[in-house]
């Protein structure tokens, strides 16, 4: 469903928080609906980011601009990958 386009952000650090990612993506002036980081659910790394997350936008154009600006962007000594999330089956 591209009425609310969703991006997948990869290569995030384990200790990154939703607020960090929200701030990074809000600096680009785009209207996000939701930021969701995928986290470990058990073990020593419980609650830490698995290295990726999803950001949902209000419109297609905003999401396209973010992909263009932030894919390959350096963040927290890493290079982010920002691309379209694959639709759920």
PDB file of N, CA, C and O in Angstrom, chain B, residues numbered from 101:
ATOM      1  N   UNK B 101       0.846  -1.180   0.000  1.00  0.00           N
ATOM      2  CA  UNK B 101       0.000   0.000   0.000  1.00  0.00           C
ATOM      3  C   UNK B 101       0.892   1.244   0.000  1.00  0.00           C
ATOM      4  O   UNK B 101       1.536   1.538   1.007  1.00  0.00           O
ATOM      5  N   UNK B 102       0.937   1.965  -1.099  1.00  0.00           N
ATOM      6  CA  UNK B 102       1.766   3.163  -1.194  1.00  0.00           C
ATOM      7  C   UNK B 102       1.016   4.413  -0.763  1.00  0.00           C
ATOM      8  O   UNK B 102       1.551   5.515  -0.889  1.00  0.00           O
ATOM      9  N   UNK B 103      -0.218   4.276  -0.255  1.00  0.00           N
ATOM     10  CA  UNK B 103      -0.903   5.457   0.252  1.00  0.00           C
ATOM     11  C   UNK B 103      -0.194   5.965   1.509  1.00  0.00           C
ATOM     12  O   UNK B 103      -0.264   7.153   1.825  1.00  0.00           O
ATOM     13  N   UNK B 104       0.478   5.080   2.213  1.00  0.00           N
ATOM     14  CA  UNK B 104       1.350   5.432   3.327  1.00  0.00           C
ATOM     15  C   UNK B 104       2.684   4.735   3.075  1.00  0.00           C
ATOM     16  O   UNK B 104       2.937   3.661   3.621  1.00  0.00           O
ATOM     17  N   UNK B 105       3.533   5.338   2.255  1.00  0.00           N
ATOM     18  CA  UNK B 105       4.778   4.686   1.865  1.00  0.00           C
ATOM     19  C   UNK B 105       5.697   4.449   3.061  1.00  0.00           C
ATOM     20  O   UNK B 105       5.849   5.306   3.932  1.00  0.00           O
ATOM     21  N   UNK B 106       6.301   3.271   3.078  1.00  0.00           N
ATOM     22  CA  UNK B 106       7.171   2.878   4.173  1.00  0.00           C
ATOM     23  C   UNK B 106       8.566   2.588   3.649  1.00  0.00           C
ATOM     24  O   UNK B 106       8.748   1.917   2.633  1.00  0.00           O
ATOM     25  N   UNK B 107       9.544   3.114   4.371  1.00  0.00           N
ATOM     26  CA  UNK B 107      10.947   2.905   4.025  1.00  0.00           C
ATOM     27  C   UNK B 107      11.579   1.955   5.026  1.00  0.00           C
ATOM     28  O   UNK B 107      11.199   1.926   6.197  1.00  0.00           O
ATOM     29  N   UNK B 108      12.546   1.179   4.558  1.00  0.00           N
ATOM     30  CA  UNK B 108      13.358   0.325   5.421  1.00  0.00           C
ATOM     31  C   UNK B 108      14.706   1.005   5.564  1.00  0.00           C
ATOM     32  O   UNK B 108      15.350   1.339   4.569  1.00  0.00           O
ATOM     33  N   UNK B 109      15.132   1.209   6.797  1.00  0.00           N
ATOM     34  CA  UNK B 109      16.425   1.821   7.087  1.00  0.00           C
ATOM     35  C   UNK B 109      17.320   0.740   7.657  1.00  0.00           C
ATOM     36  O   UNK B 109      17.002   0.143   8.685  1.00  0.00           O
ATOM     37  N   UNK B 110      18.436   0.484   6.995  1.00  0.00           N
ATOM     38  CA  UNK B 110      19.348  -0.555   7.435  1.00  0.00           C
ATOM     39  C   UNK B 110      20.693  -0.011   7.847  1.00  0.00           C
ATOM     40  O   UNK B 110      21.027   1.145   7.589  1.00  0.00           O
ATOM     41  N   UNK B 111      21.460  -0.873   8.497  1.00  0.00           N
ATOM     42  CA  UNK B 111      22.808  -0.598   8.980  1.00  0.00           C
ATOM     43  C   UNK B 111      22.812   0.370  10.161  1.00  0.00           C
ATOM     44  O   UNK B 111      23.717   1.193  10.303  1.00  0.00           O
ATOM     45  N   UNK B 112      21.798   0.259  10.996  1.00  0.00           N
ATOM     46  CA  UNK B 112      21.737   1.043  12.224  1.00  0.00           C
ATOM     47  C   UNK B 112      22.535   0.343  13.321  1.00  0.00           C
ATOM     48  O   UNK B 112      22.648  -0.883  13.318  1.00  0.00           O
ATOM     49  N   UNK B 113      23.080   1.102  14.244  1.00  0.00           N
ATOM     50  CA  UNK B 113      23.808   0.535  15.370  1.00  0.00           C
ATOM     51  C   UNK B 113      22.871  -0.108  16.379  1.00  0.00           C
ATOM     52  O   UNK B 113      21.689   0.232  16.446  1.00  0.00           O
ATOM     53  N   UNK B 114      23.404  -1.042  17.166  1.00  0.00           N
ATOM     54  CA  UNK B 114      22.597  -1.752  18.160  1.00  0.00           C
ATOM     55  C   UNK B 114      22.001  -0.821  19.212  1.00  0.00           C
ATOM     56  O   UNK B 114      20.903  -1.072  19.710  1.00  0.00           O
ATOM     57  N   UNK B 115      22.702   0.233  19.547  1.00  0.00           N
ATOM     58  CA  UNK B 115      22.274   1.100  20.648  1.00  0.00           C
ATOM     59  C   UNK B 115      21.422   2.293  20.194  1.00  0.00           C
ATOM     60  O   UNK B 115      21.051   3.131  21.016  1.00  0.00           O
ATOM     61  N   UNK B 116      21.111   2.377  18.904  1.00  0.00           N
ATOM     62  CA  UNK B 116      20.297   3.482  18.411  1.00  0.00           C
ATOM     63  C   UNK B 116      18.882   3.379  18.993  1.00  0.00           C
ATOM     64  O   UNK B 116      18.371   2.282  19.217  1.00  0.00           O
ATOM     65  N   UNK B 117      18.274   4.515  19.228  1.00  0.00           N
ATOM     66  CA  UNK B 117      16.910   4.576  19.785  1.00  0.00           C
ATOM     67  C   UNK B 117      15.965   5.203  18.755  1.00  0.00           C
ATOM     68  O   UNK B 117      16.400   5.888  17.829  1.00  0.00           O
ATOM     69  N   UNK B 118      14.661   4.952  18.938  1.00  0.00           N
ATOM     70  CA  UNK B 118      13.671   5.526  18.031  1.00  0.00           C
ATOM     71  C   UNK B 118      13.821   7.040  17.943  1.00  0.00           C
ATOM     72  O   UNK B 118      13.713   7.617  16.861  1.00  0.00           O
ATOM     73  N   UNK B 119      14.067   7.680  19.074  1.00  0.00           N
ATOM     74  CA  UNK B 119      14.214   9.135  19.093  1.00  0.00           C
ATOM     75  C   UNK B 119      15.374   9.615  18.237  1.00  0.00           C
ATOM     76  O   UNK B 119      15.285  10.664  17.598  1.00  0.00           O
ATOM     77  N   UNK B 120      16.484   8.840  18.219  1.00  0.00           N
ATOM     78  CA  UNK B 120      17.638   9.195  17.392  1.00  0.00           C
ATOM     79  C   UNK B 120      17.258   9.167  15.913  1.00  0.00           C
ATOM     80  O   UNK B 120      17.564  10.092  15.160  1.00  0.00           O
ATOM     81  N   UNK B 121      16.593   8.099  15.518  1.00  0.00           N
ATOM     82  CA  UNK B 121      16.203   7.936  14.109  1.00  0.00           C
ATOM     83  C   UNK B 121      15.147   8.977  13.744  1.00  0.00           C
ATOM     84  O   UNK B 121      15.187   9.553  12.657  1.00  0.00           O
ATOM     85  N   UNK B 122      14.215   9.212  14.642  1.00  0.00           N
ATOM     86  CA  UNK B 122      13.181  10.224  14.407  1.00  0.00           C
ATOM     87  C   UNK B 122      13.817  11.595  14.186  1.00  0.00           C
ATOM     88  O   UNK B 122      13.422  12.326  13.278  1.00  0.00           O
ATOM     89  N   UNK B 123      14.796  11.939  15.010  1.00  0.00           N
ATOM     90  CA  UNK B 123      15.471  13.220  14.865  1.00  0.00           C
ATOM     91  C   UNK B 123      16.210  13.307  13.534  1.00  0.00           C
ATOM     92  O   UNK B 123      16.104  14.317  12.838  1.00  0.00           O
ATOM     93  N   UNK B 124      16.945  12.280  13.174  1.00  0.00           N
ATOM     94  CA  UNK B 124      17.674  12.281  11.908  1.00  0.00           C
ATOM     95  C   UNK B 124      16.728  12.504  10.729  1.00  0.00           C
ATOM     96  O   UNK B 124      17.004  13.325   9.854  1.00  0.00           O
ATOM     97  N   UNK B 125      15.627  11.783  10.708  1.00  0.00           N
ATOM     98  CA  UNK B 125      14.710  11.888   9.583  1.00  0.00           C
ATOM     99  C   UNK B 125      13.864  13.158   9.647  1.00  0.00           C
ATOM    100  O   UNK B 125      13.378  13.616   8.613  1.00  0.00           O
ATOM    101  N   UNK B 126      13.677  13.736  10.827  1.00  0.00           N
ATOM    102  CA  UNK B 126      12.932  14.998  10.917  1.00  0.00           C
ATOM    103  C   UNK B 126      13.804  16.178  10.507  1.00  0.00           C
ATOM    104  O   UNK B 126      13.279  17.220  10.113  1.00  0.00           O
ATOM    105  N   UNK B 127      15.119  16.038  10.591  1.00  0.00           N
ATOM    106  CA  UNK B 127      16.012  17.110  10.156  1.00  0.00           C
ATOM    107  C   UNK B 127      15.865  17.379   8.665  1.00  0.00           C
ATOM    108  O   UNK B 127      16.240  18.445   8.175  1.00  0.00           O
ATOM    109  N   UNK B 128      15.328  16.422   7.963  1.00  0.00           N
ATOM    110  CA  UNK B 128      15.125  16.591   6.536  1.00  0.00           C
ATOM    111  C   UNK B 128      13.757  17.191   6.219  1.00  0.00           C
ATOM    112  O   UNK B 128      13.365  17.272   5.055  1.00  0.00           O
ATOM    113  N   UNK B 129      13.034  17.611   7.253  1.00  0.00           N
ATOM    114  CA  UNK B 129      11.795  18.360   7.061  1.00  0.00           C
ATOM    115  C   UNK B 129      10.633  17.567   6.512  1.00  0.00           C
ATOM    116  O   UNK B 129       9.672  18.145   6.004  1.00  0.00           O
ATOM    117  N   UNK B 130      10.703  16.271   6.604  1.00  0.00           N
ATOM    118  CA  UNK B 130       9.630  15.446   6.049  1.00  0.00           C
ATOM    119  C   UNK B 130       8.690  14.977   7.154  1.00  0.00           C
ATOM    120  O   UNK B 130       9.108  14.785   8.296  1.00  0.00           O
ATOM    121  N   UNK B 131       7.432  14.797   6.807  1.00  0.00           N
ATOM    122  CA  UNK B 131       6.419  14.423   7.787  1.00  0.00           C
ATOM    123  C   UNK B 131       6.326  12.911   7.907  1.00  0.00           C
ATOM    124  O   UNK B 131       5.841  12.220   7.011  1.00  0.00           O
ATOM    125  N   UNK B 132       6.801  12.428   9.026  1.00  0.00           N
ATOM    126  CA  UNK B 132       6.729  11.009   9.304  1.00  0.00           C
ATOM    127  C   UNK B 132       5.423  10.706  10.023  1.00  0.00           C
ATOM    128  O   UNK B 132       4.858  11.554  10.714  1.00  0.00           O
ATOM    129  N   UNK B 133       4.967   9.497   9.846  1.00  0.00           N
ATOM    130  CA  UNK B 133       3.823   9.037  10.612  1.00  0.00           C
ATOM    131  C   UNK B 133       4.320   8.164  11.760  1.00  0.00           C
ATOM    132  O   UNK B 133       3.810   8.235  12.878  1.00  0.00           O
ATOM    133  N   UNK B 134       5.324   7.340  11.463  1.00  0.00           N
ATOM    134  CA  UNK B 134       5.761   6.381  12.467  1.00  0.00           C
ATOM    135  C   UNK B 134       7.194   5.951  12.238  1.00  0.00           C
ATOM    136  O   UNK B 134       7.622   5.778  11.097  1.00  0.00           O
ATOM    137  N   UNK B 135       7.941   5.775  13.328  1.00  0.00           N
ATOM    138  CA  UNK B 135       9.277   5.200  13.303  1.00  0.00           C
ATOM    139  C   UNK B 135       9.218   3.926  14.135  1.00  0.00           C
ATOM    140  O   UNK B 135       8.758   3.949  15.276  1.00  0.00           O
ATOM    141  N   UNK B 136       9.680   2.818  13.570  1.00  0.00           N
ATOM    142  CA  UNK B 136       9.664   1.540  14.277  1.00  0.00           C
ATOM    143  C   UNK B 136      11.006   0.854  14.091  1.00  0.00           C
ATOM    144  O   UNK B 136      11.399   0.554  12.963  1.00  0.00           O
ATOM    145  N   UNK B 137      11.724   0.600  15.203  1.00  0.00           N
ATOM    146  CA  UNK B 137      12.981  -0.132  15.140  1.00  0.00           C
ATOM    147  C   UNK B 137      12.731  -1.584  15.517  1.00  0.00           C
ATOM    148  O   UNK B 137      12.012  -1.868  16.475  1.00  0.00           O
ATOM    149  N   UNK B 138      13.322  -2.499  14.765  1.00  0.00           N
ATOM    150  CA  UNK B 138      13.205  -3.923  15.072  1.00  0.00           C
ATOM    151  C   UNK B 138      14.254  -4.241  16.129  1.00  0.00           C
ATOM    152  O   UNK B 138      15.434  -3.941  15.948  1.00  0.00           O
ATOM    153  N   UNK B 139      13.819  -4.852  17.240  1.00  0.00           N
ATOM    154  CA  UNK B 139      14.706  -5.091  18.379  1.00  0.00           C
ATOM    155  C   UNK B 139      14.783  -6.568  18.735  1.00  0.00           C
ATOM    156  O   UNK B 139      13.889  -7.355  18.425  1.00  0.00           O
ATOM    157  N   UNK B 140      15.881  -6.915  19.397  1.00  0.00           N
ATOM    158  CA  UNK B 140      16.031  -8.265  19.927  1.00  0.00           C
ATOM    159  C   UNK B 140      15.007  -8.461  21.045  1.00  0.00           C
ATOM    160  O   UNK B 140      14.779  -7.559  21.851  1.00  0.00           O
ATOM    161  N   UNK B 141      14.396  -9.637  21.086  1.00  0.00           N
ATOM    162  CA  UNK B 141      13.348  -9.892  22.080  1.00  0.00           C
ATOM    163  C   UNK B 141      13.822 -10.712  23.266  1.00  0.00           C
ATOM    164  O   UNK B 141      13.109 -10.838  24.261  1.00  0.00           O
ATOM    165  N   UNK B 142      15.021 -11.269  23.166  1.00  0.00           N
ATOM    166  CA  UNK B 142      15.516 -12.072  24.293  1.00  0.00           C
ATOM    167  C   UNK B 142      17.034 -12.119  24.274  1.00  0.00           C
ATOM    168  O   UNK B 142      17.672 -11.660  23.327  1.00  0.00           O
ATOM    169  N   UNK B 143      17.597 -12.674  25.321  1.00  0.00           N
ATOM    170  CA  UNK B 143      19.040 -12.825  25.407  1.00  0.00           C
ATOM    171  C   UNK B 143      19.748 -11.564  25.858  1.00  0.00           C
ATOM    172  O   UNK B 143      19.125 -10.604  26.313  1.00  0.00           O
ATOM    173  N   UNK B 144      21.067 -11.587  25.722  1.00  0.00           N
ATOM    174  CA  UNK B 144      21.906 -10.477  26.179  1.00  0.00           C
ATOM    175  C   UNK B 144      21.587  -9.161  25.468  1.00  0.00           C
ATOM    176  O   UNK B 144      21.750  -8.087  26.048  1.00  0.00           O
ATOM    177  N   UNK B 145      21.141  -9.239  24.238  1.00  0.00           N
ATOM    178  CA  UNK B 145      20.889  -8.029  23.452  1.00  0.00           C
ATOM    179  C   UNK B 145      19.426  -7.589  23.494  1.00  0.00           C
ATOM    180  O   UNK B 145      19.011  -6.741  22.704  1.00  0.00           O
ATOM    181  N   UNK B 146      18.648  -8.159  24.405  1.00  0.00           N
ATOM    182  CA  UNK B 146      17.226  -7.834  24.502  1.00  0.00           C
ATOM    183  C   UNK B 146      17.022  -6.318  24.568  1.00  0.00           C
ATOM    184  O   UNK B 146      17.660  -5.631  25.366  1.00  0.00           O
ATOM    185  N   UNK B 147      16.138  -5.812  23.730  1.00  0.00           N
ATOM    186  CA  UNK B 147      15.825  -4.387  23.689  1.00  0.00           C
ATOM    187  C   UNK B 147      16.733  -3.566  22.789  1.00  0.00           C
ATOM    188  O   UNK B 147      16.465  -2.389  22.546  1.00  0.00           O
ATOM    189  N   UNK B 148      17.807  -4.174  22.292  1.00  0.00           N
ATOM    190  CA  UNK B 148      18.716  -3.456  21.390  1.00  0.00           C
ATOM    191  C   UNK B 148      18.246  -3.625  19.944  1.00  0.00           C
ATOM    192  O   UNK B 148      17.609  -4.617  19.587  1.00  0.00           O
ATOM    193  N   UNK B 149      18.572  -2.646  19.141  1.00  0.00           N
ATOM    194  CA  UNK B 149      18.187  -2.648  17.732  1.00  0.00           C
ATOM    195  C   UNK B 149      18.896  -3.781  16.987  1.00  0.00           C
ATOM    196  O   UNK B 149      20.078  -4.041  17.212  1.00  0.00           O
ATOM    197  N   UNK B 150      18.167  -4.444  16.106  1.00  0.00           N
ATOM    198  CA  UNK B 150      18.747  -5.500  15.271  1.00  0.00           C
ATOM    199  C   UNK B 150      19.472  -4.924  14.054  1.00  0.00           C
ATOM    200  O   UNK B 150      19.994  -5.677  13.232  1.00  0.00           O
ATOM    201  N   UNK B 151      19.508  -3.620  13.937  1.00  0.00           N
ATOM    202  CA  UNK B 151      20.236  -2.995  12.842  1.00  0.00           C
ATOM    203  C   UNK B 151      19.364  -2.421  11.742  1.00  0.00           C
ATOM    204  O   UNK B 151      19.869  -1.892  10.752  1.00  0.00           O
ATOM    205  N   UNK B 152      18.041  -2.528  11.920  1.00  0.00           N
ATOM    206  CA  UNK B 152      17.161  -1.949  10.910  1.00  0.00           C
ATOM    207  C   UNK B 152      15.839  -1.530  11.529  1.00  0.00           C
ATOM    208  O   UNK B 152      15.490  -1.922  12.643  1.00  0.00           O
ATOM    209  N   UNK B 153      15.117  -0.721  10.767  1.00  0.00           N
ATOM    210  CA  UNK B 153      13.817  -0.256  11.212  1.00  0.00           C
ATOM    211  C   UNK B 153      13.002   0.251  10.036  1.00  0.00           C
ATOM    212  O   UNK B 153      13.450   0.205   8.891  1.00  0.00           O
ATOM    213  N   UNK B 154      11.816   0.728  10.325  1.00  0.00           N
ATOM    214  CA  UNK B 154      10.885   1.174   9.293  1.00  0.00           C
ATOM    215  C   UNK B 154      10.364   2.560   9.632  1.00  0.00           C
ATOM    216  O   UNK B 154      10.117   2.880  10.794  1.00  0.00           O
ATOM    217  N   UNK B 155      10.203   3.371   8.608  1.00  0.00           N
ATOM    218  CA  UNK B 155       9.663   4.716   8.769  1.00  0.00           C
ATOM    219  C   UNK B 155       8.538   4.882   7.754  1.00  0.00           C
ATOM    220  O   UNK B 155       8.731   4.677   6.556  1.00  0.00           O
ATOM    221  N   UNK B 156       7.378   5.252   8.243  1.00  0.00           N
ATOM    222  CA  UNK B 156       6.211   5.443   7.385  1.00  0.00           C
ATOM    223  C   UNK B 156       5.987   6.939   7.202  1.00  0.00           C
ATOM    224  O   UNK B 156       6.071   7.716   8.152  1.00  0.00           O
ATOM    225  N   UNK B 157       5.701   7.324   5.968  1.00  0.00           N
ATOM    226  CA  UNK B 157       5.483   8.727   5.619  1.00  0.00           C
ATOM    227  C   UNK B 157       4.046   8.969   5.198  1.00  0.00           C
ATOM    228  O   UNK B 157       3.306   8.043   4.868  1.00  0.00           O
ATOM    229  N   UNK B 158       3.670  10.246   5.219  1.00  0.00           N
ATOM    230  CA  UNK B 158       2.317  10.633   4.836  1.00  0.00           C
ATOM    231  C   UNK B 158       2.111  10.579   3.332  1.00  0.00           C
ATOM    232  O   UNK B 158       1.004  10.313   2.863  1.00  0.00           O
ATOM    233  N   UNK B 159       3.179  10.830   2.569  1.00  0.00           N
ATOM    234  CA  UNK B 159       2.988  10.835   1.118  1.00  0.00           C
ATOM    235  C   UNK B 159       4.219  10.298   0.388  1.00  0.00           C
ATOM    236  O   UNK B 159       5.328  10.276   0.921  1.00  0.00           O
ATOM    237  N   UNK B 160       3.989   9.882  -0.811  1.00  0.00           N
ATOM    238  CA  UNK B 160       4.997   9.268  -1.663  1.00  0.00           C
ATOM    239  C   UNK B 160       6.174  10.212  -1.941  1.00  0.00           C
ATOM    240  O   UNK B 160       7.333   9.803  -1.870  1.00  0.00           O
ATOM    241  N   UNK B 161       5.873  11.455  -2.254  1.00  0.00           N
ATOM    242  CA  UNK B 161       6.930  12.403  -2.612  1.00  0.00           C
ATOM    243  C   UNK B 161       7.911  12.608  -1.467  1.00  0.00           C
ATOM    244  O   UNK B 161       9.122  12.635  -1.685  1.00  0.00           O
ATOM    245  N   UNK B 162       7.399  12.752  -0.251  1.00  0.00           N
ATOM    246  CA  UNK B 162       8.266  12.936   0.912  1.00  0.00           C
ATOM    247  C   UNK B 162       9.184  11.732   1.081  1.00  0.00           C
ATOM    248  O   UNK B 162      10.379  11.888   1.331  1.00  0.00           O
ATOM    249  N   UNK B 163       8.631  10.539   0.945  1.00  0.00           N
ATOM    250  CA  UNK B 163       9.428   9.319   1.091  1.00  0.00           C
ATOM    251  C   UNK B 163      10.493   9.230  -0.008  1.00  0.00           C
ATOM    252  O   UNK B 163      11.630   8.845   0.265  1.00  0.00           O
ATOM    253  N   UNK B 164      10.138   9.578  -1.230  1.00  0.00           N
ATOM    254  CA  UNK B 164      11.107   9.550  -2.336  1.00  0.00           C
ATOM    255  C   UNK B 164      12.275  10.491  -2.068  1.00  0.00           C
ATOM    256  O   UNK B 164      13.428  10.146  -2.330  1.00  0.00           O
ATOM    257  N   UNK B 165      11.979  11.674  -1.547  1.00  0.00           N
ATOM    258  CA  UNK B 165      13.030  12.646  -1.248  1.00  0.00           C
ATOM    259  C   UNK B 165      13.963  12.139  -0.146  1.00  0.00           C
ATOM    260  O   UNK B 165      15.172  12.367  -0.193  1.00  0.00           O
ATOM    261  N   UNK B 166      13.400  11.460   0.832  1.00  0.00           N
ATOM    262  CA  UNK B 166      14.217  10.920   1.918  1.00  0.00           C
ATOM    263  C   UNK B 166      15.145   9.820   1.402  1.00  0.00           C
ATOM    264  O   UNK B 166      16.314   9.769   1.784  1.00  0.00           O
ATOM    265  N   UNK B 167      14.637   8.944   0.542  1.00  0.00           N
ATOM    266  CA  UNK B 167      15.488   7.900  -0.033  1.00  0.00           C
ATOM    267  C   UNK B 167      16.653   8.555  -0.764  1.00  0.00           C
ATOM    268  O   UNK B 167      17.801   8.137  -0.613  1.00  0.00           O
ATOM    269  N   UNK B 168      16.359   9.570  -1.547  1.00  0.00           N
ATOM    270  CA  UNK B 168      17.391  10.255  -2.323  1.00  0.00           C
ATOM    271  C   UNK B 168      18.437  10.911  -1.418  1.00  0.00           C
ATOM    272  O   UNK B 168      19.633  10.849  -1.705  1.00  0.00           O
ATOM    273  N   UNK B 169      17.988  11.537  -0.327  1.00  0.00           N
ATOM    274  CA  UNK B 169      18.899  12.265   0.560  1.00  0.00           C
ATOM    275  C   UNK B 169      19.687  11.370   1.509  1.00  0.00           C
ATOM    276  O   UNK B 169      20.874  11.604   1.738  1.00  0.00           O
ATOM    277  N   UNK B 170      19.035  10.339   2.067  1.00  0.00           N
ATOM    278  CA  UNK B 170      19.657   9.608   3.169  1.00  0.00           C
ATOM    279  C   UNK B 170      20.211   8.230   2.819  1.00  0.00           C
ATOM    280  O   UNK B 170      20.939   7.648   3.623  1.00  0.00           O
ATOM    281  N   UNK B 171      19.892   7.697   1.659  1.00  0.00           N
ATOM    282  CA  UNK B 171      20.512   6.424   1.281  1.00  0.00           C
ATOM    283  C   UNK B 171      22.007   6.670   1.054  1.00  0.00           C
ATOM    284  O   UNK B 171      22.386   7.482   0.210  1.00  0.00           O
ATOM    285  N   UNK B 172      22.845   5.969   1.807  1.00  0.00           N
ATOM    286  CA  UNK B 172      24.284   6.164   1.718  1.00  0.00           C
ATOM    287  C   UNK B 172      24.810   7.245   2.645  1.00  0.00           C
ATOM    288  O   UNK B 172      26.006   7.536   2.645  1.00  0.00           O
ATOM    289  N   UNK B 173      23.926   7.843   3.437  1.00  0.00           N
ATOM    290  CA  UNK B 173      24.290   8.904   4.386  1.00  0.00           C
ATOM    291  C   UNK B 173      25.064   8.314   5.563  1.00  0.00           C
ATOM    292  O   UNK B 173      24.704   7.254   6.075  1.00  0.00           O
ATOM    293  N   UNK B 174      26.109   8.987   5.987  1.00  0.00           N
ATOM    294  CA  UNK B 174      26.859   8.560   7.159  1.00  0.00           C
ATOM    295  C   UNK B 174      26.132   8.926   8.434  1.00  0.00           C
ATOM    296  O   UNK B 174      25.675  10.059   8.588  1.00  0.00           O
ATOM    297  N   UNK B 175      26.020   7.966   9.361  1.00  0.00           N
ATOM    298  CA  UNK B 175      25.352   8.202  10.631  1.00  0.00           C
ATOM    299  C   UNK B 175      25.934   7.267  11.686  1.00  0.00           C
ATOM    300  O   UNK B 175      25.939   6.052  11.494  1.00  0.00           O
ATOM    301  N   UNK B 176      26.413   7.803  12.774  1.00  0.00           N
ATOM    302  CA  UNK B 176      26.930   7.015  13.892  1.00  0.00           C
ATOM    303  C   UNK B 176      28.026   6.044  13.428  1.00  0.00           C
ATOM    304  O   UNK B 176      28.020   4.868  13.790  1.00  0.00           O
ATOM    305  N   UNK B 177      28.948   6.548  12.636  1.00  0.00           N
ATOM    306  CA  UNK B 177      30.081   5.795  12.082  1.00  0.00           C
ATOM    307  C   UNK B 177      29.642   4.617  11.216  1.00  0.00           C
ATOM    308  O   UNK B 177      30.346   3.612  11.121  1.00  0.00           O
ATOM    309  N   UNK B 178      28.492   4.745  10.595  1.00  0.00           N
ATOM    310  CA  UNK B 178      27.968   3.721   9.671  1.00  0.00           C
ATOM    311  C   UNK B 178      27.416   4.419   8.438  1.00  0.00           C
ATOM    312  O   UNK B 178      27.186   5.629   8.439  1.00  0.00           O
ATOM    313  N   UNK B 179      27.209   3.643   7.397  1.00  0.00           N
ATOM    314  CA  UNK B 179      26.592   4.160   6.181  1.00  0.00           C
ATOM    315  C   UNK B 179      25.194   3.555   6.097  1.00  0.00           C
ATOM    316  O   UNK B 179      25.044   2.339   5.974  1.00  0.00           O
ATOM    317  N   UNK B 180      24.172   4.408   6.164  1.00  0.00           N
ATOM    318  CA  UNK B 180      22.792   3.931   6.154  1.00  0.00           C
ATOM    319  C   UNK B 180      22.368   3.440   4.781  1.00  0.00           C
ATOM    320  O   UNK B 180      22.811   3.949   3.751  1.00  0.00           O
ATOM    321  N   UNK B 181      21.506   2.444   4.793  1.00  0.00           N
ATOM    322  CA  UNK B 181      20.817   2.055   3.562  1.00  0.00           C
ATOM    323  C   UNK B 181      19.344   2.399   3.770  1.00  0.00           C
ATOM    324  O   UNK B 181      18.728   1.963   4.742  1.00  0.00           O
ATOM    325  N   UNK B 182      18.796   3.171   2.865  1.00  0.00           N
ATOM    326  CA  UNK B 182      17.402   3.607   2.945  1.00  0.00           C
ATOM    327  C   UNK B 182      16.745   3.245   1.620  1.00  0.00           C
ATOM    328  O   UNK B 182      17.149   3.716   0.557  1.00  0.00           O
ATOM    329  N   UNK B 183      15.725   2.401   1.709  1.00  0.00           N
ATOM    330  CA  UNK B 183      15.055   1.932   0.493  1.00  0.00           C
ATOM    331  C   UNK B 183      13.597   1.628   0.833  1.00  0.00           C
ATOM    332  O   UNK B 183      13.194   1.684   1.995  1.00  0.00           O
ATOM    333  N   UNK B 184      12.825   1.310  -0.181  1.00  0.00           N
ATOM    334  CA  UNK B 184      11.406   0.971   0.012  1.00  0.00           C
ATOM    335  C   UNK B 184      11.297  -0.345   0.762  1.00  0.00           C
ATOM    336  O   UNK B 184      12.002  -1.307   0.458  1.00  0.00           O
ATOM    337  N   UNK B 185      10.406  -0.378   1.744  1.00  0.00           N
ATOM    338  CA  UNK B 185      10.131  -1.623   2.454  1.00  0.00           C
ATOM    339  C   UNK B 185       9.343  -2.544   1.536  1.00  0.00           C
ATOM    340  O   UNK B 185       8.502  -2.104   0.752  1.00  0.00           O
ATOM    341  N   UNK B 186       9.633  -3.817   1.652  1.00  0.00           N
ATOM    342  CA  UNK B 186       8.880  -4.792   0.862  1.00  0.00           C
ATOM    343  C   UNK B 186       7.503  -4.963   1.503  1.00  0.00           C
ATOM    344  O   UNK B 186       7.385  -5.008   2.728  1.00  0.00           O
ATOM    345  N   UNK B 187       6.464  -5.058   0.672  1.00  0.00           N
ATOM    346  CA  UNK B 187       5.113  -5.211   1.237  1.00  0.00           C
ATOM    347  C   UNK B 187       4.975  -6.534   1.970  1.00  0.00           C
ATOM    348  O   UNK B 187       5.583  -7.536   1.594  1.00  0.00           O
ATOM    349  N   UNK B 188       4.168  -6.522   3.017  1.00  0.00           N
ATOM    350  CA  UNK B 188       3.882  -7.762   3.754  1.00  0.00           C
ATOM    351  C   UNK B 188       2.916  -8.601   2.940  1.00  0.00           C
ATOM    352  O   UNK B 188       2.034  -8.087   2.250  1.00  0.00           O
ATOM    353  N   UNK B 189       3.105  -9.882   3.039  1.00  0.00           N
ATOM    354  CA  UNK B 189       2.172 -10.803   2.348  1.00  0.00           C
ATOM    355  C   UNK B 189       1.006 -11.162   3.224  1.00  0.00           C
ATOM    356  O   UNK B 189       0.130 -11.920   2.807  1.00  0.00           O
TER     357      UNK B 189
END
